[in-house]
Tab-separated table of N, CA and C in Angstrom:
chain	number	residue	atom	x	y	z
A	36	UNK	N	126.926	87.426	109.845
A	36	UNK	CA	125.894	87.121	108.606
A	36	UNK	C	126.102	87.813	107.504
A	37	UNK	N	126.481	87.279	106.526
A	37	UNK	CA	126.773	87.894	105.151
A	37	UNK	C	125.560	88.395	104.598
A	38	UNK	N	125.498	89.755	104.579
A	38	UNK	CA	124.292	90.381	103.583
A	38	UNK	C	124.582	90.825	102.415
A	39	UNK	N	125.838	90.564	101.969
A	39	UNK	CA	126.137	91.512	100.743
A	39	UNK	C	125.406	90.953	99.515
A	40	UNK	N	124.775	90.044	99.472
A	40	UNK	CA	123.919	89.817	98.251
A	40	UNK	C	122.479	90.352	98.545
A	41	UNK	N	122.173	90.989	99.579
A	41	UNK	CA	120.694	91.647	99.612
A	41	UNK	C	121.147	93.151	99.879
A	42	UNK	N	122.180	93.661	99.986
A	42	UNK	CA	122.692	95.047	100.380
A	42	UNK	C	123.524	95.696	99.204
A	43	UNK	N	123.213	97.106	99.019
A	43	UNK	CA	123.606	97.763	98.111
A	43	UNK	C	124.455	99.043	99.058
A	44	UNK	N	125.609	99.341	98.200
A	44	UNK	CA	126.256	100.561	98.905
A	44	UNK	C	126.156	101.841	97.826
A	45	UNK	N	125.714	102.814	98.264
A	45	UNK	CA	125.477	104.245	97.536
A	45	UNK	C	126.444	105.409	98.361
A	46	UNK	N	126.950	105.935	97.768
A	46	UNK	CA	127.658	107.264	98.665
A	46	UNK	C	127.736	108.447	97.564
A	47	UNK	N	127.664	109.464	98.533
A	47	UNK	CA	127.500	110.926	98.350
A	47	UNK	C	128.722	111.444	98.532
A	48	UNK	N	129.326	112.157	98.073
A	48	UNK	CA	131.056	112.581	98.334
A	48	UNK	C	130.989	114.008	97.765
A	49	UNK	N	131.764	114.802	98.564
A	49	UNK	CA	132.152	116.138	97.887
A	49	UNK	C	131.534	117.552	98.961
A	50	UNK	N	131.618	118.712	98.391
A	50	UNK	CA	131.304	119.746	99.506
A	50	UNK	C	129.965	120.052	99.621
A	51	UNK	N	129.150	119.460	98.681
A	51	UNK	CA	127.706	119.577	98.953
A	51	UNK	C	126.973	118.363	99.723
A	52	UNK	N	127.787	117.169	99.873
A	52	UNK	CA	127.207	116.001	100.457
A	52	UNK	C	126.331	115.927	101.828
A	53	UNK	N	126.546	116.844	102.690
A	53	UNK	CA	125.882	117.220	103.928
A	53	UNK	C	124.614	117.870	103.382
A	54	UNK	N	124.689	118.884	102.668
A	54	UNK	CA	123.515	119.459	102.263
A	54	UNK	C	122.719	118.427	101.584
A	55	UNK	N	123.297	117.562	100.643
A	55	UNK	CA	122.012	116.844	99.727
A	55	UNK	C	121.549	115.599	100.804
A	56	UNK	N	122.538	115.300	101.603
A	56	UNK	CA	121.734	114.045	102.577
A	56	UNK	C	120.518	115.062	103.333
A	57	UNK	N	121.126	115.997	104.174
A	57	UNK	CA	120.013	116.513	104.919
A	57	UNK	C	118.677	116.940	104.395
A	58	UNK	N	118.508	117.185	102.885
A	58	UNK	CA	117.556	117.627	102.430
A	58	UNK	C	116.523	116.267	102.243
A	59	UNK	N	117.121	115.177	102.273
A	59	UNK	CA	116.545	113.895	102.029
A	59	UNK	C	116.133	112.980	103.258
A	60	UNK	N	116.577	113.442	104.631
A	60	UNK	CA	116.192	112.818	105.918
A	60	UNK	C	115.031	113.634	106.307
A	61	UNK	N	114.332	112.809	107.538
A	61	UNK	CA	113.186	113.439	108.033
A	61	UNK	C	113.822	114.588	108.847
A	62	UNK	N	113.131	115.417	109.371
A	62	UNK	CA	113.467	116.675	109.953
A	62	UNK	C	113.852	116.349	111.220
A	63	UNK	N	113.906	115.416	111.792
A	63	UNK	CA	114.079	115.069	113.160
A	63	UNK	C	115.516	114.244	113.105
A	64	UNK	N	116.120	114.062	111.934
A	64	UNK	CA	117.329	113.223	111.726
A	64	UNK	C	118.520	114.330	111.101
A	65	UNK	N	117.839	115.437	110.807
A	65	UNK	CA	118.850	116.258	110.534
A	65	UNK	C	119.882	116.497	111.496
A	66	UNK	N	119.558	117.001	112.537
A	66	UNK	CA	120.920	117.037	113.616
A	66	UNK	C	121.639	116.030	113.906
A	67	UNK	N	121.156	114.516	113.467
A	67	UNK	CA	121.911	113.567	113.514
A	67	UNK	C	123.146	113.354	112.361
A	68	UNK	N	122.299	113.817	111.075
A	68	UNK	CA	123.620	113.840	110.033
A	68	UNK	C	124.771	115.359	110.375
A	69	UNK	N	124.178	116.228	110.791
A	69	UNK	CA	125.092	117.384	110.999
A	69	UNK	C	125.938	117.318	112.172
A	70	UNK	N	125.813	116.300	113.087
A	70	UNK	CA	126.437	115.886	114.388
A	70	UNK	C	127.716	114.539	113.806
A	71	UNK	N	127.108	113.877	112.782
A	71	UNK	CA	128.073	112.635	112.753
A	71	UNK	C	129.631	113.126	112.521
A	72	UNK	N	130.337	112.426	113.291
A	72	UNK	CA	131.740	112.498	113.193
A	72	UNK	C	132.336	111.477	112.314
A	73	UNK	N	133.607	112.082	111.735
A	73	UNK	CA	134.158	111.073	110.385
A	73	UNK	C	134.387	109.744	110.892
A	74	UNK	N	133.896	108.706	109.933
A	74	UNK	CA	133.877	107.329	110.326
A	74	UNK	C	133.023	106.983	111.117
A	75	UNK	N	131.883	107.820	111.497
A	75	UNK	CA	130.601	106.927	112.344
A	75	UNK	C	129.394	106.674	111.419
A	76	UNK	N	128.675	105.945	111.925
A	76	UNK	CA	127.710	105.332	111.427
A	76	UNK	C	126.294	105.419	112.407
A	77	UNK	N	125.124	105.330	111.638
A	77	UNK	CA	123.961	105.090	112.037
A	77	UNK	C	122.708	104.662	111.748
A	78	UNK	N	121.915	104.017	112.054
A	78	UNK	CA	120.750	103.765	111.312
A	78	UNK	C	119.990	105.039	110.876
A	79	UNK	N	119.438	105.571	109.614
A	79	UNK	CA	118.949	106.511	109.512
A	79	UNK	C	117.760	106.157	108.309
A	80	UNK	N	116.792	107.269	107.995
A	80	UNK	CA	116.069	107.236	106.910
A	80	UNK	C	116.321	108.176	105.908
A	81	UNK	N	116.771	107.777	104.608
A	81	UNK	CA	117.271	108.995	103.789
A	81	UNK	C	116.231	108.496	102.499
A	82	UNK	N	115.334	109.536	102.101
A	82	UNK	CA	114.575	109.124	100.811
A	82	UNK	C	113.599	108.273	101.234
A	83	UNK	N	112.864	108.070	102.439
A	83	UNK	CA	112.087	106.977	102.758
A	83	UNK	C	112.601	105.397	102.640
A	84	UNK	N	113.742	105.707	102.636
A	84	UNK	CA	114.772	104.108	102.754
A	84	UNK	C	115.300	104.058	104.001
A	85	UNK	N	115.400	103.023	104.517
A	85	UNK	CA	116.175	102.624	105.776
A	85	UNK	C	117.416	102.419	105.393
A	86	UNK	N	118.550	103.018	106.012
A	86	UNK	CA	119.863	102.925	105.846
A	86	UNK	C	120.604	102.829	106.904
A	87	UNK	N	121.860	102.191	106.743
A	87	UNK	CA	122.802	102.454	107.884
A	87	UNK	C	123.874	103.353	106.829
A	88	UNK	N	123.906	104.731	107.666
A	88	UNK	CA	124.497	106.103	107.250
A	88	UNK	C	125.697	106.182	107.777
A	89	UNK	N	126.960	106.165	107.107
A	89	UNK	CA	128.118	106.227	107.752
A	89	UNK	C	128.628	107.411	106.835
A	90	UNK	N	129.718	108.296	107.972
A	90	UNK	CA	130.119	109.716	107.257
A	90	UNK	C	131.686	109.157	107.011
A	91	UNK	N	132.004	109.463	105.656
A	91	UNK	CA	133.369	108.966	105.055
A	91	UNK	C	133.731	110.421	104.502
A	92	UNK	N	134.876	109.988	103.961
A	92	UNK	CA	135.520	111.099	103.030
A	92	UNK	C	136.576	110.325	102.090
A	93	UNK	N	136.420	109.114	101.631
A	93	UNK	CA	137.295	108.538	100.829
A	93	UNK	C	137.835	109.546	99.727
A	94	UNK	N	137.207	110.124	99.181
A	94	UNK	CA	137.608	110.948	98.226
A	94	UNK	C	138.621	112.550	98.486
A	95	UNK	N	138.770	112.334	99.700
A	95	UNK	CA	139.510	113.462	100.256
A	95	UNK	C	138.653	114.667	100.464
A	96	UNK	N	137.143	114.290	100.259
A	96	UNK	CA	136.270	115.645	100.660
A	96	UNK	C	135.152	114.530	101.639
A	97	UNK	N	134.395	115.597	102.268
A	97	UNK	CA	133.444	115.171	103.262
A	97	UNK	C	132.425	114.274	102.308
A	98	UNK	N	131.818	113.159	102.763
A	98	UNK	CA	130.858	112.364	102.508
A	98	UNK	C	130.206	111.337	103.089
A	99	UNK	N	128.898	110.845	102.828
A	99	UNK	CA	128.499	109.530	103.330
A	99	UNK	C	128.318	108.733	102.307
A	100	UNK	N	128.260	107.301	102.948
A	100	UNK	CA	127.631	106.090	102.693
A	100	UNK	C	126.492	105.734	103.022
A	101	UNK	N	125.487	104.941	102.329
A	101	UNK	CA	124.245	104.385	102.593
A	101	UNK	C	124.291	103.131	102.342
A	102	UNK	N	124.531	102.205	103.222
A	102	UNK	CA	124.043	100.843	103.154
A	102	UNK	C	122.391	100.566	102.894
A	103	UNK	N	122.017	100.083	102.041
A	103	UNK	CA	120.678	99.884	101.917
A	103	UNK	C	120.362	98.823	101.041
A	104	UNK	N	118.798	97.985	101.371
A	104	UNK	CA	118.549	97.090	100.884
A	104	UNK	C	118.332	97.305	99.397
A	105	UNK	N	118.789	95.992	98.620
A	105	UNK	CA	118.648	96.009	97.033
A	105	UNK	C	117.464	96.770	96.532
A	106	UNK	N	116.488	96.285	97.124
A	106	UNK	CA	115.096	96.856	96.602
A	106	UNK	C	114.717	98.404	96.651
A	107	UNK	N	115.670	98.774	97.700
A	107	UNK	CA	115.534	100.402	97.671
A	107	UNK	C	116.860	100.960	97.099
A	108	UNK	N	117.828	100.224	96.574
A	108	UNK	CA	119.199	101.269	96.044
A	108	UNK	C	118.321	101.924	94.738
A	109	UNK	N	117.893	101.293	93.678
A	109	UNK	CA	117.670	102.199	92.318
A	109	UNK	C	116.673	103.501	92.734
A	110	UNK	N	115.522	103.410	93.563
A	110	UNK	CA	115.002	104.548	94.065
A	110	UNK	C	115.649	105.550	94.619
A	111	UNK	N	116.570	105.159	95.708
A	111	UNK	CA	117.310	105.986	96.429
A	111	UNK	C	118.217	106.918	95.596
A	112	UNK	N	118.935	105.996	94.617
A	112	UNK	CA	119.908	106.483	93.508
A	112	UNK	C	119.522	107.663	92.948
A	113	UNK	N	117.953	107.191	92.110
A	113	UNK	CA	117.699	108.354	91.565
A	113	UNK	C	117.201	109.617	92.235
A	114	UNK	N	116.595	109.477	93.180
A	114	UNK	CA	116.548	110.533	94.307
A	114	UNK	C	117.615	111.286	94.767
A	115	UNK	N	118.776	110.693	94.893
A	115	UNK	CA	119.974	111.408	95.107
A	115	UNK	C	120.551	112.094	93.801
A	116	UNK	N	120.302	111.517	92.768
A	116	UNK	CA	120.716	111.985	91.674
A	116	UNK	C	119.659	113.157	91.334
A	117	UNK	N	118.620	113.331	91.484
A	117	UNK	CA	117.724	114.505	91.484
A	117	UNK	C	118.023	115.521	92.212
A	118	UNK	N	118.801	115.368	93.320
A	118	UNK	CA	118.987	116.512	94.533
A	118	UNK	C	120.310	117.020	94.361
A	119	UNK	N	121.227	116.523	93.201
A	119	UNK	CA	122.337	117.195	92.927
A	119	UNK	C	122.162	117.899	91.468
A	120	UNK	N	121.088	117.736	91.043
A	120	UNK	CA	120.944	118.788	89.873
A	120	UNK	C	120.391	119.963	90.158
């Protein structure tokens, strides 16, 4: 099933990626984030948005990709930006 028209992709890359993402997940999901292996994926909640969270590193740094419903993409993006400043 093609969901590309209803799904957005947001990425957090770089040396602070894990710290940023762990501050935005529920406490019981912090171990999941910290234990994710490179190129693994799991459903998760990030800043109250249900996402498919993938551990990646396409920039040469550690990072995460979040596949999220379009309706949740802008609020999640704004929250991610707030977490990086």
